[in-house]
C-alpha atoms as a PDB file:
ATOM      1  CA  UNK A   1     -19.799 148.871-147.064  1.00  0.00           C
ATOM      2  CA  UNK A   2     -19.023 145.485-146.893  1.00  0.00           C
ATOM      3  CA  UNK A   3     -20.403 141.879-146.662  1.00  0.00           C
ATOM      4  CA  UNK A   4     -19.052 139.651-144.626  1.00  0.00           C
ATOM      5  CA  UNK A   5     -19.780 136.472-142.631  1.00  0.00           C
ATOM      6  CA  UNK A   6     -21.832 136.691-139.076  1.00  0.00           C
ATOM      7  CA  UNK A   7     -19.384 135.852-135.628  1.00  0.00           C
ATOM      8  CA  UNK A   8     -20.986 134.869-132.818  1.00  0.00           C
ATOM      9  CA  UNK A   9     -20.294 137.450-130.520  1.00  0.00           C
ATOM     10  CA  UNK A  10     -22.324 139.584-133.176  1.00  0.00           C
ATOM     11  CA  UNK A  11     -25.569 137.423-132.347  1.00  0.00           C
ATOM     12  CA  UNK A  12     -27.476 139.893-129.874  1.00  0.00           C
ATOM     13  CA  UNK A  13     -26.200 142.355-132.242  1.00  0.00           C
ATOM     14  CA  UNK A  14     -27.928 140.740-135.097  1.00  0.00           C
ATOM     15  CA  UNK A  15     -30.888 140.057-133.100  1.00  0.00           C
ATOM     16  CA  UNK A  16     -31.534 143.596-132.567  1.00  0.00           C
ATOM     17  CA  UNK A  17     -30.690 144.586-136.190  1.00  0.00           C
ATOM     18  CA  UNK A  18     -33.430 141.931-137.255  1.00  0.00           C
ATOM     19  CA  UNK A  19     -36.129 143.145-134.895  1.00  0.00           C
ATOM     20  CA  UNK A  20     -35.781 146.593-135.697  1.00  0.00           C
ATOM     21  CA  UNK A  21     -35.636 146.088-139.373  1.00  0.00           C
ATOM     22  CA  UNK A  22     -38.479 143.829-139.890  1.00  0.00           C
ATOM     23  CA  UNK A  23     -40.001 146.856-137.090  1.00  0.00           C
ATOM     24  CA  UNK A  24     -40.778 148.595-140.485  1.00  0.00           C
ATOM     25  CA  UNK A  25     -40.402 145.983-142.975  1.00  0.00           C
ATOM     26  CA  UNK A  26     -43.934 145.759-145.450  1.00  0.00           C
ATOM     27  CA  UNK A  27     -45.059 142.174-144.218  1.00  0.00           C
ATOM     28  CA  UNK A  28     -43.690 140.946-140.671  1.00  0.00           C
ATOM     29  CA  UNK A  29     -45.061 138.697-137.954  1.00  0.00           C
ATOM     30  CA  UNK A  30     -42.679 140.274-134.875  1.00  0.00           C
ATOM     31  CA  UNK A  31     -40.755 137.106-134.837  1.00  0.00           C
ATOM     32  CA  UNK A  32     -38.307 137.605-137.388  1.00  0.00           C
ATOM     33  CA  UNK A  33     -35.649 137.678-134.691  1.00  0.00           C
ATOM     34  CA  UNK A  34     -36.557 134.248-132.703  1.00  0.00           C
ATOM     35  CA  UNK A  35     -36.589 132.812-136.309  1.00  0.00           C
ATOM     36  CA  UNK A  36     -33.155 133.695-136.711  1.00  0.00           C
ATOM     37  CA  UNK A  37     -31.986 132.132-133.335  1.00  0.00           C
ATOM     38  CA  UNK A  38     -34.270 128.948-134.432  1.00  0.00           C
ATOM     39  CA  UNK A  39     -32.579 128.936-137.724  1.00  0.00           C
ATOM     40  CA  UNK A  40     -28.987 128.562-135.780  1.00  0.00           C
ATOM     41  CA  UNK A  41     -29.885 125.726-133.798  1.00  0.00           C
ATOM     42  CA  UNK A  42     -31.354 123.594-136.569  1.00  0.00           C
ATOM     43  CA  UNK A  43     -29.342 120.984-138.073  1.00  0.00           C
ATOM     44  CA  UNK A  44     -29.097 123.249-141.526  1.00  0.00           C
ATOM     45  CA  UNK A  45     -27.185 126.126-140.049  1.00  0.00           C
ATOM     46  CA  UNK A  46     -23.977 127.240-142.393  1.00  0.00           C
ATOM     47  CA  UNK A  47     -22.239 129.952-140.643  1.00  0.00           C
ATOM     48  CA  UNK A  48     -20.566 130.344-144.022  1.00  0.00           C
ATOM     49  CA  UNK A  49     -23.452 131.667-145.852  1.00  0.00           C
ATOM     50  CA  UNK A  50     -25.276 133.760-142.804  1.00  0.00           C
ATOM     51  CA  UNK A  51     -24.158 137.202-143.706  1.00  0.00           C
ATOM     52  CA  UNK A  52     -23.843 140.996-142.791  1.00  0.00           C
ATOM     53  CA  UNK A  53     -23.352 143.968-144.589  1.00  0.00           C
ATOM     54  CA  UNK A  54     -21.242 146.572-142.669  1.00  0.00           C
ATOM     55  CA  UNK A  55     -20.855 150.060-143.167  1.00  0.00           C
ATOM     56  CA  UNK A  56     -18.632 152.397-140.493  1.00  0.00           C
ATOM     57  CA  UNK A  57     -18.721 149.367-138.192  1.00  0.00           C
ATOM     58  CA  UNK A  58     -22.281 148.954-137.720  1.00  0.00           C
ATOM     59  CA  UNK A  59     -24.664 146.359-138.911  1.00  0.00           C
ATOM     60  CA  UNK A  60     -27.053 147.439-141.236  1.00  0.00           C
ATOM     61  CA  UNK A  61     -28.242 144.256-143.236  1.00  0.00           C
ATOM     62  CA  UNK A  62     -28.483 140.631-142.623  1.00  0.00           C
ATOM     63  CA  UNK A  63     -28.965 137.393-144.480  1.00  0.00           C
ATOM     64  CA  UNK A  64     -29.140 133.459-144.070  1.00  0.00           C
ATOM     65  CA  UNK A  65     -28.980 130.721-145.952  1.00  0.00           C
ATOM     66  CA  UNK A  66     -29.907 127.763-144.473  1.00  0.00           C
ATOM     67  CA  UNK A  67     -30.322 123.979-145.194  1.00  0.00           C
ATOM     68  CA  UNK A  68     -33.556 122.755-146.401  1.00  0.00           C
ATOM     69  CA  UNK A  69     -35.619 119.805-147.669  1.00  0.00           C
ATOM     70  CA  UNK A  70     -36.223 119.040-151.130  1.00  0.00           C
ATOM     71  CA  UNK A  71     -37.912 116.287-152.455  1.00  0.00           C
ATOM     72  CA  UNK A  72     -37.681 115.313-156.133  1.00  0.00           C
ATOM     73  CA  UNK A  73     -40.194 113.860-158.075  1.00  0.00           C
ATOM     74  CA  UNK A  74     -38.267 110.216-157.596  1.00  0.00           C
ATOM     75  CA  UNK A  75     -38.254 110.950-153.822  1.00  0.00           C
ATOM     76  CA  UNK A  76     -34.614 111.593-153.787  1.00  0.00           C
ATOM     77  CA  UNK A  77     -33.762 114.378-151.395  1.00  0.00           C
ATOM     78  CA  UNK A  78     -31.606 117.065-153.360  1.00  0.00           C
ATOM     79  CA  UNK A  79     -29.244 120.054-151.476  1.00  0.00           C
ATOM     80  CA  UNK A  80     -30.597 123.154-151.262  1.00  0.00           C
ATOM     81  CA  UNK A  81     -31.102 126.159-149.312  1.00  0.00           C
ATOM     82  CA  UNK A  82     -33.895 128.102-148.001  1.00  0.00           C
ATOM     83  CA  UNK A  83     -33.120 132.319-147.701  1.00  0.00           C
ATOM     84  CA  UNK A  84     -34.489 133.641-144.715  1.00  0.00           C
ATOM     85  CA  UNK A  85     -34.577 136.456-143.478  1.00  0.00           C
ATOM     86  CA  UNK A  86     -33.391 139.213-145.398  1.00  0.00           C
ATOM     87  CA  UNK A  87     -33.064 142.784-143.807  1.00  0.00           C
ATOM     88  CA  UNK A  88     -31.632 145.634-144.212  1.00  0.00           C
ATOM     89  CA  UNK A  89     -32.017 148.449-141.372  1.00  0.00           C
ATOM     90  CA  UNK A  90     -34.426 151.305-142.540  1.00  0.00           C
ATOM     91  CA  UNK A  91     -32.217 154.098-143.461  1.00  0.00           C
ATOM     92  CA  UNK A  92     -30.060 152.036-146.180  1.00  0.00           C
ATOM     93  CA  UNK A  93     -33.094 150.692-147.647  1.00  0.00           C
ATOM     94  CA  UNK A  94     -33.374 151.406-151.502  1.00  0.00           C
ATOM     95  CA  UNK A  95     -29.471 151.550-151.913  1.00  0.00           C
ATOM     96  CA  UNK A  96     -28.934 148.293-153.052  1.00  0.00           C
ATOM     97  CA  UNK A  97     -27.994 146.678-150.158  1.00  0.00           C
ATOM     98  CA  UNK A  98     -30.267 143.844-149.750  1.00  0.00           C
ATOM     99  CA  UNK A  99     -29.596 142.662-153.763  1.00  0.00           C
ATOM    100  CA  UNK A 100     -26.201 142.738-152.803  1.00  0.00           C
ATOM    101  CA  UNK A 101     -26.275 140.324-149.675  1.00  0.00           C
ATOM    102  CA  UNK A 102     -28.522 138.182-151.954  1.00  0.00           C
ATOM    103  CA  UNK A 103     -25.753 138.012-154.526  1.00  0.00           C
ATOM    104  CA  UNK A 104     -22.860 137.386-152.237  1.00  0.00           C
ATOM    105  CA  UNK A 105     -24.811 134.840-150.484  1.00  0.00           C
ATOM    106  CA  UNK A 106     -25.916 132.942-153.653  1.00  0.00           C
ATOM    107  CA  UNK A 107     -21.859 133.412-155.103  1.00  0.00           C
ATOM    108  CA  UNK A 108     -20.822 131.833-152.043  1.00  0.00           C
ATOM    109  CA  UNK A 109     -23.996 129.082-152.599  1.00  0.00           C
ATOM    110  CA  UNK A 110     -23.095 128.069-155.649  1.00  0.00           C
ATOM    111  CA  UNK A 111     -19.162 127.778-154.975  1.00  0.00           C
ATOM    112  CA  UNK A 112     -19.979 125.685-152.144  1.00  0.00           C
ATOM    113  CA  UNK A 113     -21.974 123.378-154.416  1.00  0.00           C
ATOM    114  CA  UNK A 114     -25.564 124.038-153.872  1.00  0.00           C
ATOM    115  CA  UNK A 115     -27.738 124.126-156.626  1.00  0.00           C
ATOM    116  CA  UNK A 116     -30.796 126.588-155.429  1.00  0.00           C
ATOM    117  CA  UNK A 117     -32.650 128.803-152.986  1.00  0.00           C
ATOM    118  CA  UNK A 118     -35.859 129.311-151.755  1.00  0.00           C
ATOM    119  CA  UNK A 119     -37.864 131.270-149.741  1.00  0.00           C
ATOM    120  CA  UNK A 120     -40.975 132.512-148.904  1.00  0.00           C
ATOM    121  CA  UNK A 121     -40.908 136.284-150.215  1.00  0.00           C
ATOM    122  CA  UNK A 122     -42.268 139.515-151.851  1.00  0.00           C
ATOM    123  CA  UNK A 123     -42.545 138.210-155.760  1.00  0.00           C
ATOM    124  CA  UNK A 124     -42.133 142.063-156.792  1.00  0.00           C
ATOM    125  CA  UNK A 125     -38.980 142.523-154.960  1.00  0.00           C
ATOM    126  CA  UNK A 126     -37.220 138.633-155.313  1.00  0.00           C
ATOM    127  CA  UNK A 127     -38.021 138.189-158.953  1.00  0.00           C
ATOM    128  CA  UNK A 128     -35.635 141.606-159.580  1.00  0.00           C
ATOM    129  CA  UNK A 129     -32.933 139.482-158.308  1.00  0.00           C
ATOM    130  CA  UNK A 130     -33.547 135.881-160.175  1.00  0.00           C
ATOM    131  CA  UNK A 131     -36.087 133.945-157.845  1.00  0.00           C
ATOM    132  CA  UNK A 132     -38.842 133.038-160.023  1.00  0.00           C
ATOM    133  CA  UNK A 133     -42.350 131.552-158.552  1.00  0.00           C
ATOM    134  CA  UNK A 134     -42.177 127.392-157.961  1.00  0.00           C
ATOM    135  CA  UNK A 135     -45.030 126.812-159.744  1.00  0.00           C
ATOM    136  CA  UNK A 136     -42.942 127.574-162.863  1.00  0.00           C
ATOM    137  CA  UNK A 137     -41.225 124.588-162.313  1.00  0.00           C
ATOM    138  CA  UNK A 138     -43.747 122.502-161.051  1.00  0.00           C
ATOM    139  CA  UNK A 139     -42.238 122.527-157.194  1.00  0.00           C
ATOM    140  CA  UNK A 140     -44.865 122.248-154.463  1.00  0.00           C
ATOM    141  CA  UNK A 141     -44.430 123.915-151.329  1.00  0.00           C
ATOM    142  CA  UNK A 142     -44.491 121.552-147.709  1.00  0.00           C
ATOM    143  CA  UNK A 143     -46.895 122.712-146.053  1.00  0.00           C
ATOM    144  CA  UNK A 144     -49.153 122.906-149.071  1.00  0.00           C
ATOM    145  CA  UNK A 145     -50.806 125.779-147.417  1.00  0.00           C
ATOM    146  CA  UNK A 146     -48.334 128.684-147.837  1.00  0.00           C
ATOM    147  CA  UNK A 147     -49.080 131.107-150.413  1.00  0.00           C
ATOM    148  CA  UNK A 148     -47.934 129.230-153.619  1.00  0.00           C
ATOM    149  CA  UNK A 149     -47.397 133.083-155.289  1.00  0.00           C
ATOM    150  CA  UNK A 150     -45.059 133.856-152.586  1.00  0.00           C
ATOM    151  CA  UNK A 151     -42.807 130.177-152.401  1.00  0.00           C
ATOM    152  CA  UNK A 152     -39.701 131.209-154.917  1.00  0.00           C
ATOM    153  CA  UNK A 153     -36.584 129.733-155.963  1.00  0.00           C
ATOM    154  CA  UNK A 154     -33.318 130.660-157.748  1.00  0.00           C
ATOM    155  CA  UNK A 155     -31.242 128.164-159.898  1.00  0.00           C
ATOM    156  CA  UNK A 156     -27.456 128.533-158.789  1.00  0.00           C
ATOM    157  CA  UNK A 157     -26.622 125.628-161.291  1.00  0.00           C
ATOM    158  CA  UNK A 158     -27.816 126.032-164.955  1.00  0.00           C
ATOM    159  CA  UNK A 159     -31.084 124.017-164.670  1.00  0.00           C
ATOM    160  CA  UNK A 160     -30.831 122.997-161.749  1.00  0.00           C
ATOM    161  CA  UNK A 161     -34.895 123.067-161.252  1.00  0.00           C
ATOM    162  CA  UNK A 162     -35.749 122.205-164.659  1.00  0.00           C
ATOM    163  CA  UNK A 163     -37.650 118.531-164.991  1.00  0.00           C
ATOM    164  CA  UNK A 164     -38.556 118.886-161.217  1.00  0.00           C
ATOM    165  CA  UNK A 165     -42.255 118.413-161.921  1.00  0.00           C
ATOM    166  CA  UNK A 166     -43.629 116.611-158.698  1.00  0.00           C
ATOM    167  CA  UNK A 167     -40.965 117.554-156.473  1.00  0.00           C
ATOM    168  CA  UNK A 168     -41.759 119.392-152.663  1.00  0.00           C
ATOM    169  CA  UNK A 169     -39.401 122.175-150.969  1.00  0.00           C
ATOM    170  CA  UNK A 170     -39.704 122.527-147.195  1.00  0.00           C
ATOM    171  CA  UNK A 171     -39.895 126.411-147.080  1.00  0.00           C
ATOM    172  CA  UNK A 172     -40.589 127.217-143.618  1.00  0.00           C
END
């Protein structure tokens, strides 16, 4: 297998890989897929961190990274990224795969100078790879209405998040 970064000729590809994936996934809304084409035409799109994992030249998991908004406690707006969506097709689930593309894509984060990631994500699943609840650090989410158990971040800089009381993260 291996984990490389999306081309665009791979987009309807990746489309499909998305829908079908999220098809099965535990928690999905359908639009998984249009989110992913939204993502790319927002100002925060990094082709650099929007990844695939390939195995016998087929797609079989995808990942983004994204630009988002954070707000620190002094009002100063901080870089960082928001992961979303993470998928991994259903027959190389529970291999590994999607803790890999999470790794590579938070390596490749953190080398680029970013100093975390958030997202809006299964706590039992995300926590096994170093996202830890917000509320920990005393990080709202914007809006104030998503489901403050769900809205996780990951340091990529050694304390990054620590002494953020008061700060917001755009997570959607």
């Amino acid at each position: 297998m291996q984990i490389r970064e999306e081309r665009p000729e791979e987009f309807a590809q990746i489309y499909h890989l998305v829908q079908e994936a999220f098809a099965t996934a535990q928690v999905s809304d359908g639009t998984e897929q249009d989110f992913v084409e939204e993502l790319r035409r927002r100002g925060g799109y990094l082709p650099s961190l929007a990844l695939v994992a390939e195995k016998d030249g087929a797609l079989i998991g995808h990942i983004m990274l994204t630009k988002t908004k954070w707000i620190d406690a002094k009002g100063e707006e901080q870089n960082a990224l928001l992961l979303a969506p993470l998928c991994v097709k259903e027959e190389y689930r529970n291999q590994g795969i999607g803790g890999k593309l999470i790794a590579e894509s938070c390596r490749r984060a953190s080398d680029a100078g970013y100093s975390a990631v958030f997202l809006i994500g299964n706590p039992d699943y995300y926590t096994r790879h170093g996202f830890a609840c917000i509320e920990q650090y005393g990080i709202s989410p914007m809006p104030a209405s998503l489901p403050l158990r769900n809205c996780m971040a990951r340091e990529l800089m050694c304390g990054a998040l620590q002494g953020k009381e008061g700060s917001k993260v755009a997570i959607e």
